Tab-separated table of C-alpha atoms in Angstrom:
chain	number	residue	atom	x	y	z
A	1	MET	CA	-7.332	-26.610	24.658
A	2	LEU	CA	-10.345	-28.886	25.261
A	3	LYS	CA	-12.512	-30.104	22.456
A	4	LYS	CA	-15.955	-31.409	22.419
A	5	ASP	CA	-14.594	-35.187	21.677
A	6	GLY	CA	-11.989	-34.700	24.440
A	7	VAL	CA	-8.983	-34.524	22.177
A	8	THR	CA	-6.643	-31.724	23.554
A	9	ILE	CA	-3.073	-30.680	22.504
A	10	TYR	CA	-1.744	-32.268	25.484
A	11	ARG	CA	-3.377	-35.666	24.412
A	12	ILE	CA	-1.740	-35.361	21.033
A	13	ALA	CA	1.523	-34.732	22.506
A	14	LYS	CA	1.199	-37.506	24.729
A	15	GLU	CA	0.401	-40.260	22.207
A	16	ALA	CA	2.933	-38.456	19.797
A	17	ASN	CA	5.568	-38.750	22.640
A	18	VAL	CA	6.617	-34.929	22.294
A	19	SER	CA	6.024	-32.051	24.159
A	20	PRO	CA	3.027	-29.590	23.752
A	21	ALA	CA	5.081	-27.002	22.577
A	22	THR	CA	6.157	-29.115	19.661
A	23	VAL	CA	2.509	-29.687	18.658
A	24	SER	CA	1.993	-26.164	18.635
A	25	ARG	CA	4.856	-25.491	16.737
A	26	VAL	CA	3.699	-28.319	14.348
A	27	LEU	CA	0.168	-26.484	14.078
A	28	THR	CA	1.641	-22.994	13.095
A	29	GLY	CA	3.678	-24.350	10.649
A	30	SER	CA	6.965	-23.937	12.187
A	31	ALA	CA	10.044	-25.251	10.384
A	32	ASN	CA	11.808	-26.064	13.678
A	33	VAL	CA	10.463	-29.719	14.240
A	34	ARG	CA	12.218	-32.427	12.918
A	35	GLU	CA	11.472	-36.033	11.497
A	36	PRO	CA	9.901	-38.536	12.543
A	37	ALA	CA	8.250	-36.318	15.292
A	38	LYS	CA	6.363	-34.080	12.909
A	39	SER	CA	4.852	-36.837	11.011
A	40	ARG	CA	3.377	-38.658	14.293
A	41	VAL	CA	1.858	-35.247	15.355
A	42	LEU	CA	0.377	-34.802	11.778
A	43	ALA	CA	-0.803	-38.254	11.781
A	44	LEU	CA	-2.496	-37.754	15.063
A	45	ILE	CA	-3.958	-34.483	13.846
A	46	ASN	CA	-5.367	-36.094	10.972
A	47	LYS	CA	-6.742	-38.968	12.899
A	48	TYR	CA	-8.660	-36.976	15.406
A	49	ASN	CA	-9.414	-33.974	12.820
A	50	PHE	CA	-8.029	-31.974	15.594
A	51	LYS	CA	-8.711	-28.210	15.285
A	52	PRO	CA	-7.119	-25.907	18.084
A	53	ASN	CA	-8.791	-23.675	20.224
A	54	VAL	CA	-7.203	-20.393	18.585
A	55	MET	CA	-7.727	-18.339	21.798
A	56	ALA	CA	-6.209	-21.114	23.952
A	57	GLN	CA	-3.381	-21.491	21.256
A	58	SER	CA	-2.643	-17.917	21.350
A	59	LEU	CA	-2.224	-17.821	25.121
A	60	TYR	CA	0.047	-20.797	25.075
A	61	LEU	CA	2.155	-19.336	22.449
A	62	LYS	CA	1.702	-15.680	23.483
A	63	GLN	CA	0.821	-14.756	19.790
A	64	SER	CA	-2.732	-14.078	18.421
A	65	LYS	CA	-1.367	-14.912	14.906
A	66	MET	CA	-3.743	-11.759	13.859
A	67	LEU	CA	-2.173	-8.714	11.961
A	68	GLY	CA	-4.098	-5.524	12.040
A	69	ILE	CA	-4.464	-3.242	8.902
A	70	ILE	CA	-5.426	0.419	8.831
A	71	LEU	CA	-6.059	2.332	6.068
A	72	PRO	CA	-8.179	5.346	4.637
A	73	ASP	CA	-10.613	3.745	2.325
A	74	ILE	CA	-10.812	0.119	0.953
A	75	ASP	CA	-13.012	1.438	-1.924
A	76	HIS	CA	-9.786	3.045	-3.339
A	77	PRO	CA	-8.230	0.728	-6.011
A	78	PHE	CA	-4.692	1.320	-4.824
A	79	TYR	CA	-5.709	0.125	-1.258
A	80	SER	CA	-7.959	-2.607	-2.346
A	81	MET	CA	-4.946	-3.968	-4.580
A	82	ILE	CA	-2.377	-3.657	-1.852
A	83	VAL	CA	-4.644	-5.202	0.882
A	84	LYS	CA	-5.584	-8.140	-1.199
A	85	GLU	CA	-1.788	-8.867	-1.491
A	86	LEU	CA	-1.208	-8.102	2.093
A	87	GLU	CA	-3.891	-10.846	2.999
A	88	ARG	CA	-2.441	-13.163	0.632
A	89	GLN	CA	1.017	-13.096	1.919
A	90	ALA	CA	0.030	-13.107	5.820
A	91	LEU	CA	-1.999	-16.249	5.074
A	92	GLU	CA	1.144	-17.889	3.502
A	93	LYS	CA	2.930	-17.319	6.961
A	94	GLY	CA	-0.083	-18.427	9.132
A	95	TYR	CA	-1.625	-15.190	10.175
A	96	THR	CA	-4.946	-13.456	9.534
A	97	CYS	CA	-5.723	-9.942	8.776
A	98	LEU	CA	-8.094	-7.380	10.672
A	99	LEU	CA	-9.270	-4.956	8.263
A	100	CYS	CA	-9.889	-1.466	9.571
A	101	ASN	CA	-11.211	1.609	7.516
A	102	SER	CA	-10.474	5.034	9.113
A	103	MET	CA	-12.774	6.710	6.484
A	104	GLN	CA	-10.202	9.395	6.218
A	105	ASN	CA	-10.743	10.436	9.811
A	106	PHE	CA	-8.181	10.604	12.425
A	107	THR	CA	-10.266	10.100	15.463
A	108	ILE	CA	-11.492	6.654	13.910
A	109	GLU	CA	-7.915	6.000	12.882
A	110	GLN	CA	-6.621	6.436	16.539
A	111	ALA	CA	-9.471	4.594	17.864
A	112	TYR	CA	-8.597	1.589	15.624
A	113	LEU	CA	-5.013	1.866	16.794
A	114	ASP	CA	-6.180	1.635	20.247
A	115	ASN	CA	-8.479	-1.113	19.591
A	116	LEU	CA	-6.096	-3.533	17.740
A	117	ILE	CA	-3.588	-3.065	20.692
A	118	SER	CA	-6.284	-4.101	22.965
A	119	ARG	CA	-7.355	-6.960	20.987
A	120	GLN	CA	-3.494	-8.079	21.201
A	121	VAL	CA	-2.854	-8.353	17.527
A	122	ASP	CA	0.836	-9.236	16.851
A	123	GLY	CA	1.597	-6.175	14.595
A	124	ILE	CA	0.026	-3.816	12.438
A	125	VAL	CA	0.387	-2.542	8.760
A	126	PHE	CA	-0.413	1.137	8.611
A	127	LEU	CA	-1.471	2.834	5.318
A	128	GLY	CA	-2.116	6.408	4.373
A	129	GLY	CA	-3.763	8.648	7.098
A	130	ARG	CA	-1.370	10.544	9.293
A	131	ILE	CA	1.817	9.104	7.994
A	132	ASN	CA	0.892	10.652	4.621
A	133	GLN	CA	0.682	13.954	6.237
A	134	THR	CA	3.806	16.288	5.475
A	135	HIS	CA	3.204	18.034	8.689
A	136	PRO	CA	1.181	15.956	11.211
A	137	THR	CA	-0.279	17.331	14.530
A	138	GLU	CA	1.595	16.590	17.815
A	139	GLU	CA	-1.396	14.581	18.714
A	140	LEU	CA	-1.058	12.292	15.753
A	141	ARG	CA	2.746	11.833	16.234
A	142	ALA	CA	2.435	11.251	19.968
A	143	GLY	CA	-0.411	8.568	19.249
A	144	MET	CA	1.907	6.829	16.971
A	145	ILE	CA	4.812	6.758	19.296
A	146	ASP	CA	2.750	5.498	21.924
A	147	ALA	CA	1.370	2.712	19.936
A	148	LEU	CA	5.000	1.788	18.850
A	149	LYS	CA	5.523	1.077	22.357
A	150	HIS	CA	2.772	-1.780	22.547
A	151	VAL	CA	3.007	-3.632	19.274
A	152	PRO	CA	5.282	-3.641	16.032
A	153	ILE	CA	3.971	-1.238	13.235
A	154	VAL	CA	5.093	-1.211	9.503
A	155	PHE	CA	4.372	2.205	7.605
A	156	VAL	CA	3.589	1.584	3.782
A	157	ASN	CA	4.376	4.466	1.411
A	158	GLY	CA	4.476	6.892	4.414
A	159	LYS	CA	6.726	8.233	7.079
A	160	MET	CA	6.295	10.605	10.300
A	161	ASP	CA	9.257	12.654	11.391
A	162	GLY	CA	10.305	12.182	14.966
A	163	VAL	CA	8.560	8.781	14.843
A	164	ASP	CA	10.913	5.575	14.905
A	165	ALA	CA	8.979	3.162	12.567
A	166	HIS	CA	10.000	0.563	9.771
A	167	THR	CA	8.735	2.047	6.516
A	168	ILE	CA	8.208	0.083	3.196
A	169	ARG	CA	7.980	2.168	0.230
A	170	THR	CA	7.694	2.368	-3.717
A	171	ASP	CA	9.948	4.456	-5.557
A	172	GLU	CA	7.492	6.820	-6.747
A	173	ALA	CA	10.127	9.567	-7.605
A	174	SER	CA	11.435	7.170	-10.339
A	175	GLY	CA	7.958	6.667	-11.439
A	176	VAL	CA	7.698	10.083	-12.132
A	177	ARG	CA	10.789	10.495	-13.979
A	178	ARG	CA	10.193	7.410	-15.996
A	179	LEU	CA	6.783	9.038	-17.252
A	180	LEU	CA	8.748	12.223	-18.169
A	181	GLU	CA	11.225	10.192	-19.972
A	182	LEU	CA	8.383	8.505	-21.851
A	183	LEU	CA	6.755	11.904	-22.814
A	184	THR	CA	9.720	13.565	-23.735
A	185	HIS	CA	10.929	10.431	-26.022
A	186	HIS	CA	7.396	11.058	-27.793
A	187	GLY	CA	8.571	14.597	-28.476
A	188	HIS	CA	6.632	16.431	-25.388
A	189	GLU	CA	8.358	19.754	-24.010
A	190	ALA	CA	5.161	21.359	-22.294
A	191	ILE	CA	4.055	19.085	-19.591
A	192	GLY	CA	1.518	19.908	-16.708
A	193	LEU	CA	0.702	18.007	-13.546
A	194	LEU	CA	-2.687	17.386	-12.258
A	195	GLY	CA	-4.276	16.067	-9.065
A	196	GLY	CA	-3.282	15.621	-5.513
A	197	GLU	CA	-3.347	17.674	-2.252
A	198	ILE	CA	-0.510	19.911	-1.099
A	199	GLY	CA	0.479	18.941	2.512
A	200	VAL	CA	0.302	15.295	1.613
A	201	SER	CA	3.673	13.706	1.332
A	202	SER	CA	3.137	11.905	-1.879
A	203	THR	CA	1.801	14.855	-3.564
A	204	ASP	CA	4.687	17.027	-2.333
A	205	GLU	CA	7.072	14.434	-3.451
A	206	LYS	CA	5.732	14.144	-6.723
A	207	VAL	CA	5.579	17.909	-7.210
A	208	SER	CA	9.133	18.572	-6.137
A	209	VAL	CA	10.510	15.564	-8.330
A	210	PHE	CA	8.353	16.905	-11.429
A	211	ARG	CA	9.877	20.362	-11.176
A	212	GLU	CA	13.371	19.329	-10.420
A	213	THR	CA	13.341	17.159	-13.452
A	214	MET	CA	11.575	19.579	-15.799
A	215	LEU	CA	14.163	22.147	-14.930
A	216	GLU	CA	17.218	19.556	-15.361
A	217	LYS	CA	15.755	18.660	-18.944
A	218	GLY	CA	15.278	22.337	-19.728
A	219	LEU	CA	11.521	21.616	-20.569
A	220	ILE	CA	8.819	24.166	-20.628
A	221	PHE	CA	7.666	24.502	-17.044
A	222	LYS	CA	4.656	27.012	-16.009
A	223	GLU	CA	3.509	27.013	-12.400
A	224	ASP	CA	-0.331	27.204	-13.675
A	225	TRP	CA	0.120	23.920	-15.215
A	226	ILE	CA	0.360	22.277	-11.675
A	227	HIS	CA	-3.268	22.138	-10.315
A	228	SER	CA	-4.324	20.184	-7.348
A	229	SER	CA	-7.827	19.523	-6.630
A	230	GLY	CA	-7.671	16.167	-4.852
A	231	TYR	CA	-7.367	12.361	-6.017
A	232	SER	CA	-10.956	11.895	-7.324
A	233	ILE	CA	-12.295	11.662	-10.916
A	234	GLU	CA	-14.076	15.043	-10.162
A	235	ALA	CA	-10.665	16.440	-9.186
A	236	GLY	CA	-9.364	15.483	-12.631
A	237	GLU	CA	-12.167	16.846	-14.294
A	238	LYS	CA	-11.770	20.319	-12.410
A	239	ASP	CA	-8.032	20.462	-13.084
A	240	ALA	CA	-8.441	19.697	-16.632
A	241	THR	CA	-10.912	22.155	-16.991
A	242	HIS	CA	-8.158	24.785	-15.331
A	243	LEU	CA	-6.004	23.908	-18.071
A	244	ILE	CA	-8.530	24.067	-21.218
A	245	HIS	CA	-9.251	27.555	-20.181
A	246	LEU	CA	-5.738	28.720	-20.094
A	247	ASP	CA	-4.099	30.810	-23.240
A	248	HIS	CA	-1.329	28.388	-23.693
A	249	ARG	CA	-1.586	24.823	-22.241
A	250	PRO	CA	0.676	21.905	-22.102
A	251	THR	CA	0.756	19.130	-24.648
A	252	ALA	CA	0.959	16.214	-22.043
A	253	VAL	CA	0.093	15.919	-18.280
A	254	LEU	CA	0.884	13.592	-15.549
A	255	CYS	CA	-1.734	12.973	-13.073
A	256	MET	CA	-1.414	11.918	-9.592
A	257	ASN	CA	-3.471	8.897	-9.596
A	258	ASP	CA	-5.565	6.977	-12.292
A	259	PHE	CA	-8.795	8.214	-10.765
A	260	VAL	CA	-7.676	11.940	-12.002
A	261	ALA	CA	-6.458	10.620	-15.138
A	262	ILE	CA	-9.788	9.239	-16.020
A	263	GLY	CA	-11.453	12.667	-15.084
A	264	ALA	CA	-8.952	14.509	-17.130
A	265	ILE	CA	-9.568	12.374	-19.817
A	266	LYS	CA	-13.328	12.608	-19.760
A	267	GLN	CA	-13.071	16.466	-19.567
A	268	PHE	CA	-10.633	16.920	-22.254
A	269	LYS	CA	-12.838	14.719	-24.765
A	270	LYS	CA	-16.053	16.769	-23.475
A	271	PHE	CA	-14.388	19.971	-24.875
A	272	GLY	CA	-13.318	18.256	-28.202
A	273	LEU	CA	-9.703	17.399	-27.586
A	274	LYS	CA	-8.479	14.077	-28.464
A	275	VAL	CA	-6.456	11.765	-26.069
A	276	PRO	CA	-3.564	11.029	-27.354
A	277	GLY	CA	-3.988	13.153	-30.423
A	278	ASP	CA	-4.294	16.730	-28.982
A	279	ILE	CA	-3.191	16.004	-25.380
A	280	SER	CA	-1.206	13.038	-23.954
A	281	VAL	CA	-2.280	11.795	-20.223
A	282	THR	CA	-0.625	9.526	-17.914
A	283	GLY	CA	-1.810	8.004	-14.556
A	284	PHE	CA	-0.393	6.518	-11.450
A	285	ASP	CA	-0.857	3.337	-9.458
A	286	ASP	CA	-1.616	1.092	-12.612
A	287	THR	CA	-4.954	0.014	-10.920
A	288	TYR	CA	-7.651	-1.797	-13.124
A	289	LEU	CA	-9.390	1.446	-14.133
A	290	ALA	CA	-6.256	2.207	-15.918
A	291	GLU	CA	-6.551	-0.753	-18.139
A	292	HIS	CA	-10.187	-0.949	-18.800
A	293	PHE	CA	-10.940	2.966	-19.277
A	294	PRO	CA	-10.598	3.910	-22.913
A	295	PRO	CA	-8.230	4.477	-24.571
A	296	GLY	CA	-6.248	2.965	-21.739
A	297	VAL	CA	-4.042	4.709	-19.392
A	298	THR	CA	-0.330	4.654	-19.332
A	299	SER	CA	0.389	4.458	-15.692
A	300	VAL	CA	3.129	3.723	-12.780
A	301	ASN	CA	2.741	0.268	-11.485
A	302	GLN	CA	3.553	0.440	-7.530
A	303	ASN	CA	4.627	-3.239	-7.590
A	304	TYR	CA	1.759	-4.412	-5.330
A	305	GLN	CA	2.950	-7.916	-4.744
A	306	MET	CA	6.601	-7.083	-3.982
A	307	LEU	CA	5.468	-4.243	-1.639
A	308	ALA	CA	3.253	-6.461	0.262
A	309	LYS	CA	5.672	-9.350	0.376
A	310	LYS	CA	8.532	-6.845	1.866
A	311	THR	CA	5.887	-5.575	4.228
A	312	ILE	CA	4.804	-8.575	5.820
A	313	GLU	CA	8.176	-10.362	5.920
A	314	THR	CA	9.536	-6.993	7.855
A	315	LEU	CA	6.645	-6.981	10.236
A	316	ILE	CA	6.851	-10.815	10.887
A	317	GLY	CA	10.659	-10.367	11.295
A	318	LEU	CA	9.868	-7.473	14.029
A	319	ILE	CA	7.281	-9.768	15.953
A	320	ALA	CA	10.061	-12.296	16.245
A	321	HIS	CA	12.585	-9.515	17.301
A	322	GLU	CA	14.675	-10.026	14.511
A	323	GLU	CA	16.487	-7.245	13.221
A	324	GLN	CA	15.059	-5.318	10.088
A	325	GLU	CA	16.039	-2.831	7.547
A	326	LYS	CA	14.613	0.324	8.804
A	327	GLU	CA	13.586	1.566	5.052
A	328	ALA	CA	13.293	-0.429	2.248
A	329	ILE	CA	12.375	0.673	-1.283
A	330	VAL	CA	10.468	-1.164	-3.920
A	331	PRO	CA	10.766	-0.423	-7.443
A	332	THR	CA	8.134	0.868	-9.887
A	333	TYR	CA	7.519	0.324	-13.488
A	334	VAL	CA	5.846	2.063	-16.128
A	335	THR	CA	2.938	0.139	-17.874
A	336	VAL	CA	2.497	1.666	-21.180
A	337	ARG	CA	-1.031	1.859	-22.951
A	338	ASN	CA	-2.758	4.284	-25.641
A	339	SER	CA	-3.110	7.396	-23.415
A	340	CYS	CA	0.166	8.776	-24.759
A	341	ASP	CA	1.512	9.165	-28.392
A	342	GLU	CA	3.881	11.560	-30.369
A	343	TRP	CA	3.376	15.051	-30.131
A	344	GLN	CA	2.828	16.356	-33.450
A	345	HIS	CA	4.441	19.460	-33.802
């Protein structure tokens, strides 16, 4: 760990009368350094304006202090919001994040997995992609199983059958039930579900919980009120158009995310329907879009800060070879805005 001015971790250790390992622990913010040794080391670090060679330090500590984050698309508000919180939490723990966008391509996703392992990151946070496939291929499953042999990986809002990985997920099922409670409280009995992709676990779970809850409550339920064209604004427009042309349409719709909700609202308004006067609309994820798109979209908040905090804590625990809860569920909550109202019978 030589510096251009000749100051090394070993020189600081010698002058502070401690071991090089103690200096490294001070540099990484470890709590396992007692006073007055810690103060002596910090004083010398400040005196020499010492900045360690990160690569040399990682070799010495056998840690890179880097985490990989693999996700489908940083442009999507859900992912950008959770990644921002993941980076914040990691930074507080002394880690730097390497962000990898798979661009919804499984080949690129696998290449990033392999690359992060070759770069010897200490751990990986995995979002979307293969862990959201209800029935992933054996090749995708095998790739993940192999990766887990080399590095700790934590899944966020996803899982893979037959893959022994730690998972942190939000309680999306509870989010669906809370939205239905809100709508029925407003007098809605005929409710539809728009957006998503069948075969993607988050969609499949929401559809299942929606059907189950509607039947439990004895609400009006028709299969053609469930329409899944994707997660985009365009998908919302397409799914709303499908409902508009039905002889009997619902008085309210749940949408798979805020993009779909915005597309649906745009299309309903285009055909002369008032939101929420003629039809109420809810979103999911509670992104900045829900807050700023008129009339303001009622949406399920994914509790991003808690989700990120639990994810990073779990991953760092695994890196330290500490026992961690296999699956943790983070509560969601509904942010009520102006896209829902009382149904006028």
